mmCIF file of C-alpha atoms in Angstrom:
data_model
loop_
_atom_site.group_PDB
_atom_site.id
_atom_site.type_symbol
_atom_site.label_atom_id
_atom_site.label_comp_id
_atom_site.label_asym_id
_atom_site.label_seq_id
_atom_site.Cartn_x
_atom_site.Cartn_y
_atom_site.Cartn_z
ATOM 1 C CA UNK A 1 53.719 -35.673 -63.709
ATOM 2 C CA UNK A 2 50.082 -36.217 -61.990
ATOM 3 C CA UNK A 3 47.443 -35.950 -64.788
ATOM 4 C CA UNK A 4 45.477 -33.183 -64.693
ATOM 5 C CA UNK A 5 41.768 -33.539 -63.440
ATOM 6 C CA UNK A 6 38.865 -31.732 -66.146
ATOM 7 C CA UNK A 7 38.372 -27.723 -65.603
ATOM 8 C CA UNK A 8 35.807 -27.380 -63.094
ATOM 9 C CA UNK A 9 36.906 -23.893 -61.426
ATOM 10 C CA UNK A 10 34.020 -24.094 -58.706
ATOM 11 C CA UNK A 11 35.868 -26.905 -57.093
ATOM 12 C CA UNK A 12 39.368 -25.374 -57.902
ATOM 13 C CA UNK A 13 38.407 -22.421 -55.798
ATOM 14 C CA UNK A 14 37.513 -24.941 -53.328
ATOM 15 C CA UNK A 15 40.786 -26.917 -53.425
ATOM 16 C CA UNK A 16 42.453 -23.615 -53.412
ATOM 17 C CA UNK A 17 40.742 -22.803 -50.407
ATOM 18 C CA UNK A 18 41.094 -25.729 -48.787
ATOM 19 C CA UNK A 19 45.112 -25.548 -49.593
ATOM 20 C CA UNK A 20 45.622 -22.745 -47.311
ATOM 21 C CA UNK A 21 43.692 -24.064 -44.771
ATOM 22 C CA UNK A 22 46.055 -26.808 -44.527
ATOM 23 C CA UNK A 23 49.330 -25.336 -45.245
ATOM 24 C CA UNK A 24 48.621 -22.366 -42.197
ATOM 25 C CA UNK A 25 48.355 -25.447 -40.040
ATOM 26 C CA UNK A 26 44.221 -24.629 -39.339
ATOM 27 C CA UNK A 27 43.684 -28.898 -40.416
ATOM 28 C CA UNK A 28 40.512 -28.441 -41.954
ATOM 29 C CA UNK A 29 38.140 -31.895 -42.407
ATOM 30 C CA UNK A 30 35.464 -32.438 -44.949
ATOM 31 C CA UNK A 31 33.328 -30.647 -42.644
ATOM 32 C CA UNK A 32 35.486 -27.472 -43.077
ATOM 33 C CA UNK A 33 34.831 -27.520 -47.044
ATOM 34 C CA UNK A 34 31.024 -27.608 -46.209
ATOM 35 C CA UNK A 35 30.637 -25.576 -43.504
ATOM 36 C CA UNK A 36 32.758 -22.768 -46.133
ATOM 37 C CA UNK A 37 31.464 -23.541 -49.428
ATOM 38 C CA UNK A 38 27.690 -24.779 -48.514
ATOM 39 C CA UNK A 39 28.213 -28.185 -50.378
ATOM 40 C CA UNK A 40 27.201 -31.700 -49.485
ATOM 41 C CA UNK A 41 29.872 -33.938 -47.704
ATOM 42 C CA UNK A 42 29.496 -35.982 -50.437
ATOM 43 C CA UNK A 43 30.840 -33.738 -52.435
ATOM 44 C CA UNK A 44 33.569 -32.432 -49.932
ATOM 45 C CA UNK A 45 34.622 -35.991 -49.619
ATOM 46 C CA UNK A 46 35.424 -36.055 -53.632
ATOM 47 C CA UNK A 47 37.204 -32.393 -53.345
ATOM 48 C CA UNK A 48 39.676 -33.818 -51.131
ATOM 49 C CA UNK A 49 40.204 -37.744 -52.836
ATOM 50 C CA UNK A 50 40.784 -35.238 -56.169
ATOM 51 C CA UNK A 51 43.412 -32.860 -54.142
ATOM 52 C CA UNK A 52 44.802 -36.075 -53.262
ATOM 53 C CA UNK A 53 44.578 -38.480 -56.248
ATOM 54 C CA UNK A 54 45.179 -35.776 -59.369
ATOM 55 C CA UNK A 55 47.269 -33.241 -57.690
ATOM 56 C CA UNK A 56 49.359 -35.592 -55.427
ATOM 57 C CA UNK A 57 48.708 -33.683 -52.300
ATOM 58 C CA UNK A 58 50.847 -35.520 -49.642
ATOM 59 C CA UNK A 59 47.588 -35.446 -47.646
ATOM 60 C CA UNK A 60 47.938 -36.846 -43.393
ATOM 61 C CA UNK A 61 45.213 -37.220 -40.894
ATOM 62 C CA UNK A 62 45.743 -36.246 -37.625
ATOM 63 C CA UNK A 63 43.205 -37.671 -35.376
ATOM 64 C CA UNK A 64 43.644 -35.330 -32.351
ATOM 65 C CA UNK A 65 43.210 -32.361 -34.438
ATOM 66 C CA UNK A 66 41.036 -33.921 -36.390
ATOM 67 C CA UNK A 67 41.859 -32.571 -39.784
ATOM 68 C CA UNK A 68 44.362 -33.207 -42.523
ATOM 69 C CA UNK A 69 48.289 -31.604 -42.663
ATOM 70 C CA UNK A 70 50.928 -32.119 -45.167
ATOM 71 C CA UNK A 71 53.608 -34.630 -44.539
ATOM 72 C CA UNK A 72 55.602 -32.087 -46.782
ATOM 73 C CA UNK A 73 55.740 -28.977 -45.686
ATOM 74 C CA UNK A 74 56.879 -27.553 -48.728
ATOM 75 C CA UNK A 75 54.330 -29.063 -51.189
ATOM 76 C CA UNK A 76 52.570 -26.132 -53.107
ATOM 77 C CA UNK A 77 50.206 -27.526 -55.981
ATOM 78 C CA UNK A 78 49.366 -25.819 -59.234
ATOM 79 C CA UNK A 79 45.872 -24.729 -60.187
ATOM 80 C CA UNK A 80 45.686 -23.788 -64.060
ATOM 81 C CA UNK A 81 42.849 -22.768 -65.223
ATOM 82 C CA UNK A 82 42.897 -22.299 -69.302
ATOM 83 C CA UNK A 83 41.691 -19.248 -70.510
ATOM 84 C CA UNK A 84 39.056 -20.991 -72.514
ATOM 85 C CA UNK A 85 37.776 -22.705 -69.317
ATOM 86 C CA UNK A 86 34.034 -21.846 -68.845
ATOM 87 C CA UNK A 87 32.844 -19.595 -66.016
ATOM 88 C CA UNK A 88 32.185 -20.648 -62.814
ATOM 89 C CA UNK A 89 28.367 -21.915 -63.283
ATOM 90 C CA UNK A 90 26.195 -18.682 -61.656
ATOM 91 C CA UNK A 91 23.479 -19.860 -59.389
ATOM 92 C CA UNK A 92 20.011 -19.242 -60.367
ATOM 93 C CA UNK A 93 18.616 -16.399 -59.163
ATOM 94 C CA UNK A 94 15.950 -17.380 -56.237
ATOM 95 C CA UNK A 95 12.325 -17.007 -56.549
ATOM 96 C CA UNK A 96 11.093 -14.433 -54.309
ATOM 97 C CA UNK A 97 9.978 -15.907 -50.809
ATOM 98 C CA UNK A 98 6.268 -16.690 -50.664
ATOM 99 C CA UNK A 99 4.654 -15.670 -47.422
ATOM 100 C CA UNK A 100 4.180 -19.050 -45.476
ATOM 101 C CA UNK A 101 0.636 -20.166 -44.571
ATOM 102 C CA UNK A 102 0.029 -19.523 -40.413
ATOM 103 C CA UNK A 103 0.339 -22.841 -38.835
ATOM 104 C CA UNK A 104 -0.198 -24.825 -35.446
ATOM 105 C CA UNK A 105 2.583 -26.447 -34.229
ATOM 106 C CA UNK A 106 1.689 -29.899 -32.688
ATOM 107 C CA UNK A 107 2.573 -30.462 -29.277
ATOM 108 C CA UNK A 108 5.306 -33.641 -30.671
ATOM 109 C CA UNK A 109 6.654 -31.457 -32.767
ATOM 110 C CA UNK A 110 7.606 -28.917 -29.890
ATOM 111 C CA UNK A 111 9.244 -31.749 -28.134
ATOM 112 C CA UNK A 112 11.442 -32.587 -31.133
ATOM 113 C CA UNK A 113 12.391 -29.030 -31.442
ATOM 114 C CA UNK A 114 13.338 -29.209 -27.789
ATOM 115 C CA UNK A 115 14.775 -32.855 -28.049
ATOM 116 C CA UNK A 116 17.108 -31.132 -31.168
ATOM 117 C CA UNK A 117 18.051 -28.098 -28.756
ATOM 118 C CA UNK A 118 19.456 -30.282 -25.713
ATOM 119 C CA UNK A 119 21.064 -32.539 -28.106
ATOM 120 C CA UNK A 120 22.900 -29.329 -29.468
ATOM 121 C CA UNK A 121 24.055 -28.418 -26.177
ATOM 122 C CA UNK A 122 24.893 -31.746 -24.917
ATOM 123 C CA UNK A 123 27.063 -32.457 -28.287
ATOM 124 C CA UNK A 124 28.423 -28.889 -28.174
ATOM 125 C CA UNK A 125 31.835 -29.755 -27.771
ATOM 126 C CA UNK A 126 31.725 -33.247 -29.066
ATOM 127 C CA UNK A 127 33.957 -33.234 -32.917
ATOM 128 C CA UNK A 128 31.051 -32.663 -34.870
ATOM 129 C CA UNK A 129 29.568 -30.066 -32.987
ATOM 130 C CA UNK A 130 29.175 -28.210 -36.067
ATOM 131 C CA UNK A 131 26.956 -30.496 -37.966
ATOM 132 C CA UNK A 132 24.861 -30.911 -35.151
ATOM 133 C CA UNK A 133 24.100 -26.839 -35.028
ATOM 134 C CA UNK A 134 23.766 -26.981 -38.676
ATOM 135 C CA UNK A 135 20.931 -29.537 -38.704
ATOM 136 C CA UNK A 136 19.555 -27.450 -36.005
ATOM 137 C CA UNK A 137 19.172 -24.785 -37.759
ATOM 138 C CA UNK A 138 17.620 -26.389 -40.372
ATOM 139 C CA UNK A 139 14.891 -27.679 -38.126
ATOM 140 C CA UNK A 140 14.777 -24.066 -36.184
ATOM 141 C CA UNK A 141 14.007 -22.458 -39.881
ATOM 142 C CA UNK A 142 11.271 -24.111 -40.790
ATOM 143 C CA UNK A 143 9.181 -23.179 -38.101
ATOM 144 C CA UNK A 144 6.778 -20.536 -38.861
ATOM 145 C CA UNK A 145 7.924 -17.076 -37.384
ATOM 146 C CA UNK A 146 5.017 -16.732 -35.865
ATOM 147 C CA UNK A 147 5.449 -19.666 -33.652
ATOM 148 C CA UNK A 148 7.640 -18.890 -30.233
ATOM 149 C CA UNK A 149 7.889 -21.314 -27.174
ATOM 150 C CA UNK A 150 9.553 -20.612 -23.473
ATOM 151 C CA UNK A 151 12.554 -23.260 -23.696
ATOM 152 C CA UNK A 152 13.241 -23.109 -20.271
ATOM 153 C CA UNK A 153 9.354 -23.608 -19.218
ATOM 154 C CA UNK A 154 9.166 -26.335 -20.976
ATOM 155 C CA UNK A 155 13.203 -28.267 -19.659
ATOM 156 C CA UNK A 156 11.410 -27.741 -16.124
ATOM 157 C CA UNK A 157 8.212 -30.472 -17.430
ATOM 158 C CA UNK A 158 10.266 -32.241 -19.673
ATOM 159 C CA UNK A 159 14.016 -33.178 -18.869
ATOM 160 C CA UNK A 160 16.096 -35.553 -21.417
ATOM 161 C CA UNK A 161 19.852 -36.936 -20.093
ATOM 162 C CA UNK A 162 22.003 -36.757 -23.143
ATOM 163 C CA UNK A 163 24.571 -39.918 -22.735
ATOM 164 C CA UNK A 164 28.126 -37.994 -23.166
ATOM 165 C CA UNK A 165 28.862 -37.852 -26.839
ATOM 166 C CA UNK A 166 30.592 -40.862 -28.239
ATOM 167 C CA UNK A 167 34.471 -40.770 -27.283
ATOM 168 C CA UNK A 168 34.554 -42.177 -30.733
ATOM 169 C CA UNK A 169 36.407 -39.902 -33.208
ATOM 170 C CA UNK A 170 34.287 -39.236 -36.138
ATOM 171 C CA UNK A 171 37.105 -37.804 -38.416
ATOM 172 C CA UNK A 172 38.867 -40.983 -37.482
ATOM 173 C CA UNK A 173 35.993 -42.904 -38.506
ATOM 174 C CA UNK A 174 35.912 -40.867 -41.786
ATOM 175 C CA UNK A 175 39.644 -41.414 -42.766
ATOM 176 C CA UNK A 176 39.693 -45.218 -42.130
ATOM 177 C CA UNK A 177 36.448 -45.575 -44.346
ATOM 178 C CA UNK A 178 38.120 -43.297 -46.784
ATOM 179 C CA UNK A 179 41.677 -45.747 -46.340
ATOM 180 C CA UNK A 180 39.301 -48.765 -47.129
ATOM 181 C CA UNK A 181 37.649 -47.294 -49.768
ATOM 182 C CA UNK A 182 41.045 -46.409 -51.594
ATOM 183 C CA UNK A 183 42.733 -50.113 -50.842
ATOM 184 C CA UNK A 184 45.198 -47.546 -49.178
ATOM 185 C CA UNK A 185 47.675 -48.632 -46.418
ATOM 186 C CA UNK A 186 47.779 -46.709 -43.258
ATOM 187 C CA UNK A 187 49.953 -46.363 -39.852
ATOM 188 C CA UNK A 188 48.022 -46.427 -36.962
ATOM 189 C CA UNK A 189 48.868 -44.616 -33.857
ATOM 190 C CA UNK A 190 47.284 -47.093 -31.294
ATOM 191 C CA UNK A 191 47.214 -47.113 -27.645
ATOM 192 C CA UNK A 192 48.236 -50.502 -26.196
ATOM 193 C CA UNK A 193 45.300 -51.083 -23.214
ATOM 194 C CA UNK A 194 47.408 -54.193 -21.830
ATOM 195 C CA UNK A 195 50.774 -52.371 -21.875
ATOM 196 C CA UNK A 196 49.724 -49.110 -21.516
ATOM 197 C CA UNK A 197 52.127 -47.601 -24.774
ATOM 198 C CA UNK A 198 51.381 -46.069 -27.882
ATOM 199 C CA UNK A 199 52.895 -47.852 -30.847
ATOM 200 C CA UNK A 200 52.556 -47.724 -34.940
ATOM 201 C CA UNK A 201 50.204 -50.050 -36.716
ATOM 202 C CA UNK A 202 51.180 -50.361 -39.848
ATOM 203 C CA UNK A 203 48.201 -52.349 -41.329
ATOM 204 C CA UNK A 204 45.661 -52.375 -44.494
ATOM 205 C CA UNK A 205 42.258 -51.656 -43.304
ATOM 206 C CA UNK A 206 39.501 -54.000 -44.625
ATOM 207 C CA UNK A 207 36.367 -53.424 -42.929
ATOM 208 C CA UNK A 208 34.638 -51.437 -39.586
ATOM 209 C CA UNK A 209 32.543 -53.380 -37.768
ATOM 210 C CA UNK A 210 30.261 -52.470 -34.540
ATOM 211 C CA UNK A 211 30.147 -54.905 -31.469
ATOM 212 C CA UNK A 212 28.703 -54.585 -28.111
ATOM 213 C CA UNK A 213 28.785 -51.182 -28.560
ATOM 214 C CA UNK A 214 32.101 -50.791 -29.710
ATOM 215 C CA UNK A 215 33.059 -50.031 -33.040
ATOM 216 C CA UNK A 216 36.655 -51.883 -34.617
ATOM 217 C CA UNK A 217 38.650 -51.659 -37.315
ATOM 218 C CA UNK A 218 39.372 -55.131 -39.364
ATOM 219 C CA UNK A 219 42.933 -54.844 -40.976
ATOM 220 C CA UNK A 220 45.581 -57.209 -41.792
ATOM 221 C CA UNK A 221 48.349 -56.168 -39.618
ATOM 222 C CA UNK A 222 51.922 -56.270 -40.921
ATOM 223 C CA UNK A 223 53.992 -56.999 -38.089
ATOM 224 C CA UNK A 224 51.946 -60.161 -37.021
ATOM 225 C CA UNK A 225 51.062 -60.903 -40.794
ATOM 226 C CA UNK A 226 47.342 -62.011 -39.748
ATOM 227 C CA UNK A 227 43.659 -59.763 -39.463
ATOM 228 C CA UNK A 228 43.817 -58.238 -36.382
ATOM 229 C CA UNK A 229 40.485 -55.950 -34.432
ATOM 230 C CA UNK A 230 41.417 -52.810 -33.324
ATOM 231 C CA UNK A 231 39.434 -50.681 -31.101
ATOM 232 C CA UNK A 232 38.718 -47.393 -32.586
ATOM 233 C CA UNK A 233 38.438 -45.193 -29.490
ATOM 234 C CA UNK A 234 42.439 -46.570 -28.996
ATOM 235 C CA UNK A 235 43.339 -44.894 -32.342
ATOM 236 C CA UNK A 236 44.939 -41.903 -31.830
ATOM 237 C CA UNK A 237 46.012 -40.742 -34.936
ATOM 238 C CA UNK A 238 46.093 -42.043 -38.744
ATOM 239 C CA UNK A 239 48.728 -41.352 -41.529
ATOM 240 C CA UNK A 240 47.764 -42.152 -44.999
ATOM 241 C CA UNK A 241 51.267 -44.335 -46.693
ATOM 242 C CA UNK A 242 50.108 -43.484 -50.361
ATOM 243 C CA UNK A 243 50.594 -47.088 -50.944
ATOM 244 C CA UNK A 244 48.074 -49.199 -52.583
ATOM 245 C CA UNK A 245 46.807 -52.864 -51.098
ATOM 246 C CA UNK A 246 46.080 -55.416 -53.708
ATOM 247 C CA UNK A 247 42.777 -56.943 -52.309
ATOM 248 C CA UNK A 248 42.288 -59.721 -50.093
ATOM 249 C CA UNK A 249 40.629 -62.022 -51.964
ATOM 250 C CA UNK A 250 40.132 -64.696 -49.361
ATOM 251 C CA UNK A 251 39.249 -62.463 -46.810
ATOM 252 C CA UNK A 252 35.213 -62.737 -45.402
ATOM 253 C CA UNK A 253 34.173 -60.875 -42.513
ATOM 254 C CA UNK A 254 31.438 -63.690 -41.505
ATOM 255 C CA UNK A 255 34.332 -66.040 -41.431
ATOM 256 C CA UNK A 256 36.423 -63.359 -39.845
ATOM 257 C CA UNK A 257 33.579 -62.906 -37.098
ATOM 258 C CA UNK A 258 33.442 -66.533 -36.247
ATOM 259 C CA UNK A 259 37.052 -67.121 -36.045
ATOM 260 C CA UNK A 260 38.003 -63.303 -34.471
ATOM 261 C CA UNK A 261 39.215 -64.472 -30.758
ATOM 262 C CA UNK A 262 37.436 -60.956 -30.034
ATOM 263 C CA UNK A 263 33.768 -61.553 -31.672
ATOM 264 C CA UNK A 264 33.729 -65.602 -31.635
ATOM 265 C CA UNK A 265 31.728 -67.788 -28.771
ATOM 266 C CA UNK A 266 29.438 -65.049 -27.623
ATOM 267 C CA UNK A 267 27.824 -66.138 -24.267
ATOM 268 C CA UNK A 268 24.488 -66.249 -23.608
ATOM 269 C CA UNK A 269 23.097 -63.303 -21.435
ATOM 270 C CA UNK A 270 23.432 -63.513 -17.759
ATOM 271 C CA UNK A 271 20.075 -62.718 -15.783
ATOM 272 C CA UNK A 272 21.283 -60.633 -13.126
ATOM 273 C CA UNK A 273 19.161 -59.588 -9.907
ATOM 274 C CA UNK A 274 19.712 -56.135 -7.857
ATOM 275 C CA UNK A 275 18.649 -54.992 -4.854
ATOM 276 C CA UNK A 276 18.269 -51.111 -4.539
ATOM 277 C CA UNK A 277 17.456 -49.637 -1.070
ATOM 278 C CA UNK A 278 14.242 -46.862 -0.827
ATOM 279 C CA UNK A 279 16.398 -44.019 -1.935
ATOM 280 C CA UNK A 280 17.820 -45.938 -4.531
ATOM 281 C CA UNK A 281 14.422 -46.830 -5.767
ATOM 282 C CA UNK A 282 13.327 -43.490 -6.567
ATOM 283 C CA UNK A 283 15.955 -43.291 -9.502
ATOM 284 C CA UNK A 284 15.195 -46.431 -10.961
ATOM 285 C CA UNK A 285 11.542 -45.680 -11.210
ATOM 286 C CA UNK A 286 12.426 -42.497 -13.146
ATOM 287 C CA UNK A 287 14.070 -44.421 -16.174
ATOM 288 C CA UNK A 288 13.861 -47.777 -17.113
ATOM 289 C CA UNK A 289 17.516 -49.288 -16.995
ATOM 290 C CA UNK A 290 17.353 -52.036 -19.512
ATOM 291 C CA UNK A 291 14.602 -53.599 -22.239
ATOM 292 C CA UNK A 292 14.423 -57.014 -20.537
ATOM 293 C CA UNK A 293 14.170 -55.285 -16.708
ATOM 294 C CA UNK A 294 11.384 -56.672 -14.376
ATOM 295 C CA UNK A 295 11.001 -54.377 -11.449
ATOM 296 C CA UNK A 296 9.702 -56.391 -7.711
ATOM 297 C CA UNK A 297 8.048 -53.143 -5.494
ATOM 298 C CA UNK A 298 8.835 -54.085 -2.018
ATOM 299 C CA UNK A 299 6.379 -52.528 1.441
ATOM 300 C CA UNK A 300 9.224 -50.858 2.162
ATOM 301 C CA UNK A 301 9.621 -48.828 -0.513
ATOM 302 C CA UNK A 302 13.040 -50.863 -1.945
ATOM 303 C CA UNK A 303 12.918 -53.394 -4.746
ATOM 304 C CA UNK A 304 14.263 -55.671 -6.605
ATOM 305 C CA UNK A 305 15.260 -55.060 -10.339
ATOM 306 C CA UNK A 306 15.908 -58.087 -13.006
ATOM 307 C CA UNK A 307 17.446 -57.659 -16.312
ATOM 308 C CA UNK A 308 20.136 -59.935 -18.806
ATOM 309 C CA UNK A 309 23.632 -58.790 -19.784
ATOM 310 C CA UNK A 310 26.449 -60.050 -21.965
ATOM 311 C CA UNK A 311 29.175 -58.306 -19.976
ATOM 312 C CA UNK A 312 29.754 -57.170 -16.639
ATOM 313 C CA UNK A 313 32.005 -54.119 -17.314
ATOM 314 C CA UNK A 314 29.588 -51.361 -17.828
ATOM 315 C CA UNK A 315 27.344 -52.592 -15.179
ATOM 316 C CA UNK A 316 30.377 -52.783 -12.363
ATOM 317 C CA UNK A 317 30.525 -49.455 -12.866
ATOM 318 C CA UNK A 318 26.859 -48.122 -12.769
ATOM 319 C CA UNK A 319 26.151 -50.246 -9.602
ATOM 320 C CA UNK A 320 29.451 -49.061 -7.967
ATOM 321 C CA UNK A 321 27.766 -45.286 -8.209
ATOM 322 C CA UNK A 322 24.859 -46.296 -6.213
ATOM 323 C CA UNK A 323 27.593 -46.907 -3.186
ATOM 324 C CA UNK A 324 25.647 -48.299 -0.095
ATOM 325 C CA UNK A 325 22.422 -48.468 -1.594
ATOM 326 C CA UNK A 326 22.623 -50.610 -4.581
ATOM 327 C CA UNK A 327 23.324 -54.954 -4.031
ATOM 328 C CA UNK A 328 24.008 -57.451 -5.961
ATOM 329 C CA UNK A 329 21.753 -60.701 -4.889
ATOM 330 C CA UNK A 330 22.412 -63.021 -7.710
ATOM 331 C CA UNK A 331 24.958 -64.715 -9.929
ATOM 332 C CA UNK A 332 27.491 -65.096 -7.249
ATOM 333 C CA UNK A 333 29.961 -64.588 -9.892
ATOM 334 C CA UNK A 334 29.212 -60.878 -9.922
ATOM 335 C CA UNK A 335 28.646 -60.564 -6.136
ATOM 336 C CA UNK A 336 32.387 -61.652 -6.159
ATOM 337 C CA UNK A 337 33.422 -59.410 -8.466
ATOM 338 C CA UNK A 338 31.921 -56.045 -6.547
ATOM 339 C CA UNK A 339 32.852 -57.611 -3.426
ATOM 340 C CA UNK A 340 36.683 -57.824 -4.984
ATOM 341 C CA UNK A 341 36.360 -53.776 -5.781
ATOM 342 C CA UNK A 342 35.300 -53.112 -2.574
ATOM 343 C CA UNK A 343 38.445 -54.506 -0.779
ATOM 344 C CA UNK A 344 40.830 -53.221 -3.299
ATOM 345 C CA UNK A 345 39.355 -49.769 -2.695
ATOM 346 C CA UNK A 346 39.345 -50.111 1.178
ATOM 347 C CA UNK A 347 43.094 -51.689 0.570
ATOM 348 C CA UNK A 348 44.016 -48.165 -1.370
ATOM 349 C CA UNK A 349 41.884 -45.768 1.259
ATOM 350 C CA UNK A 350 43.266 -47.699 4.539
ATOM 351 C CA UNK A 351 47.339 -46.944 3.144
#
């Protein structure tokens, strides 16, 4: 029998709550409980480790929905609340609302307003959407009522390009800090980028680390019995085993990094030099591209922009959508590699 957690009845309603969500297949997330409830995520996060550690709730995460189900269907827990249990604690009644002081609003703080209004609509549709509104709001409230501002005035002097919201899954980030946390084993659901499958990963997650602007999970993997890095963005879904890790005592994640096959013998940065054309140009003077560039303004109107990298990937692809007017003068090596593209693209448009 699971022990019974103390009376607290405010977060048995919760749990109760949150229950129903789950077992009429809506997968709420720790989000759900606040969004519902008004709590902290702090304290969402203990609801469910409770639901799941005193009442045995067989408790999955499913990364594409990205909320929890039951791997039995048929689980039903039982909330029992003694009649001597003490009443849900009443909330204070509130002061009454003190007419706020007419203020100025400073011309920065305008622009963060607007900054926090394009991010909303940019992250809109990203996972959490929802928090984003909600701190929103929070800014949007404590503006005096008398203050008002034309949005779309000011987007036509002031224009900010939102990078597309992080394919990252943040409720998969949550569970496998929750999984590490517990010392819990999990089964990934990982997509294979070399042989293009999706297969289980049964492994015991140890640590998340971030790296060239990737993040990876650390885990000892079972089926090659040795720490493995997996890309986040590849997991697809995670299911929670129940099962306990001991802890790896000998494992270090500075000796990890310097042995990882993935994170050991960085290179040194590559200076790379581009050539962009006149209409080219005009972008590039709109934004600078990287913290080390060095910009060369040619008569014509062209130039010549400088900057170091520590990989090629993301860069193929931003100087492949500049088509004709966008070249590569220097390393060779990269020249190559663009020049490679090109033919392989002509090769698939010439068939």
């Amino acid at each position: 029998m699971p022990r019974k957690p103390d009376i607290d009845v405010d977060q048995i309603a919760r749990l109760r709550w949150f229950h129903d969500q789950v077992a009429n297949g809506y997968y709420p997330d720790a989000l759900a409980l606040v969004s519902h409830f008004g709590i902290s995520s702090s304290l969402a996060y203990k609801d469910i480790e409770a639901f799941k550690s005193e009442y045995q709730a067989p408790l999955t995460f499913d990364g594409k929905r990205r909320g929890f189900s039951y791997k039995d269907a048929t689980y039903t827990p039982t909330f029992r609340i003694p009649a001597s249990a003490p009443e849900a604690k009443k909330k204070p009644a509130a002061a009454p609302k003190k007419d706020k002081p007419t203020e100025t609003i400073a011309e920065d703080e305008l622009v963060s307003v607007l900054v926090a209004e394009m991010l909303r609509r940019n992250y809109r549709t990203a996972p959490f959407a929802e928090a984003v509104q909600n701190a929103f709001n929070k800014i949007t409230d404590s503006l005096d009522s008398v203050v008002t501002y034309d949005r779309q005035s000011l987007e036509r002097i002031l224009e900010l390009e939102m990078l597309p919201f992080p394919t990252l899954d943040l409720s998969i980030f949550d569970a496998l800090a929750k999984a590490i946390k517990w010392q819990e084993t999990v089964v990934l659901k990982y997509f294979s980028g070399q042989k293009a499958t999706v297969t289980d990963k049964k492994c015991d997650p140890l640590h998340i680390i971030n790296y060239r602007d990737n993040w990876y999970l650390v885990a000892f993997c079972h089926e090659k019995q040795d720490y493995r890095d997996f890309l986040m963005n590849r997991i697809l879904s995670i299911e929670f085993t129940d099962s306990a890790y001991k802890p790896y005592e000998s494992f270090d994640i500075d000796t990890h990094k310097a042995e990882s096959q993935l994170l050991s013998g960085m290179e040194a940065p590559t200076e790379v030099h581009l050539e962009f054309d006149k209409y080219a140009a005009h972008w590039i003077r709109l934004r600078a591209v990287h913290p080390t560039q060095k910009i060369l303004e040619r008569s014509d109107g062209s130039l010549e922009l400088t900057f170091k990298v520590y990989s090629y990937e993301n860069l193929l692809r931003w100087l492949l959508s500049f088509g004709e007017h966008a070249r590569v003068l220097r390393p060779q090596e990269l020249q190559e590699r663009i020049r490679r593209t090109i033919l392989r693209m002509g090769h698939l448009y010439g068939r």
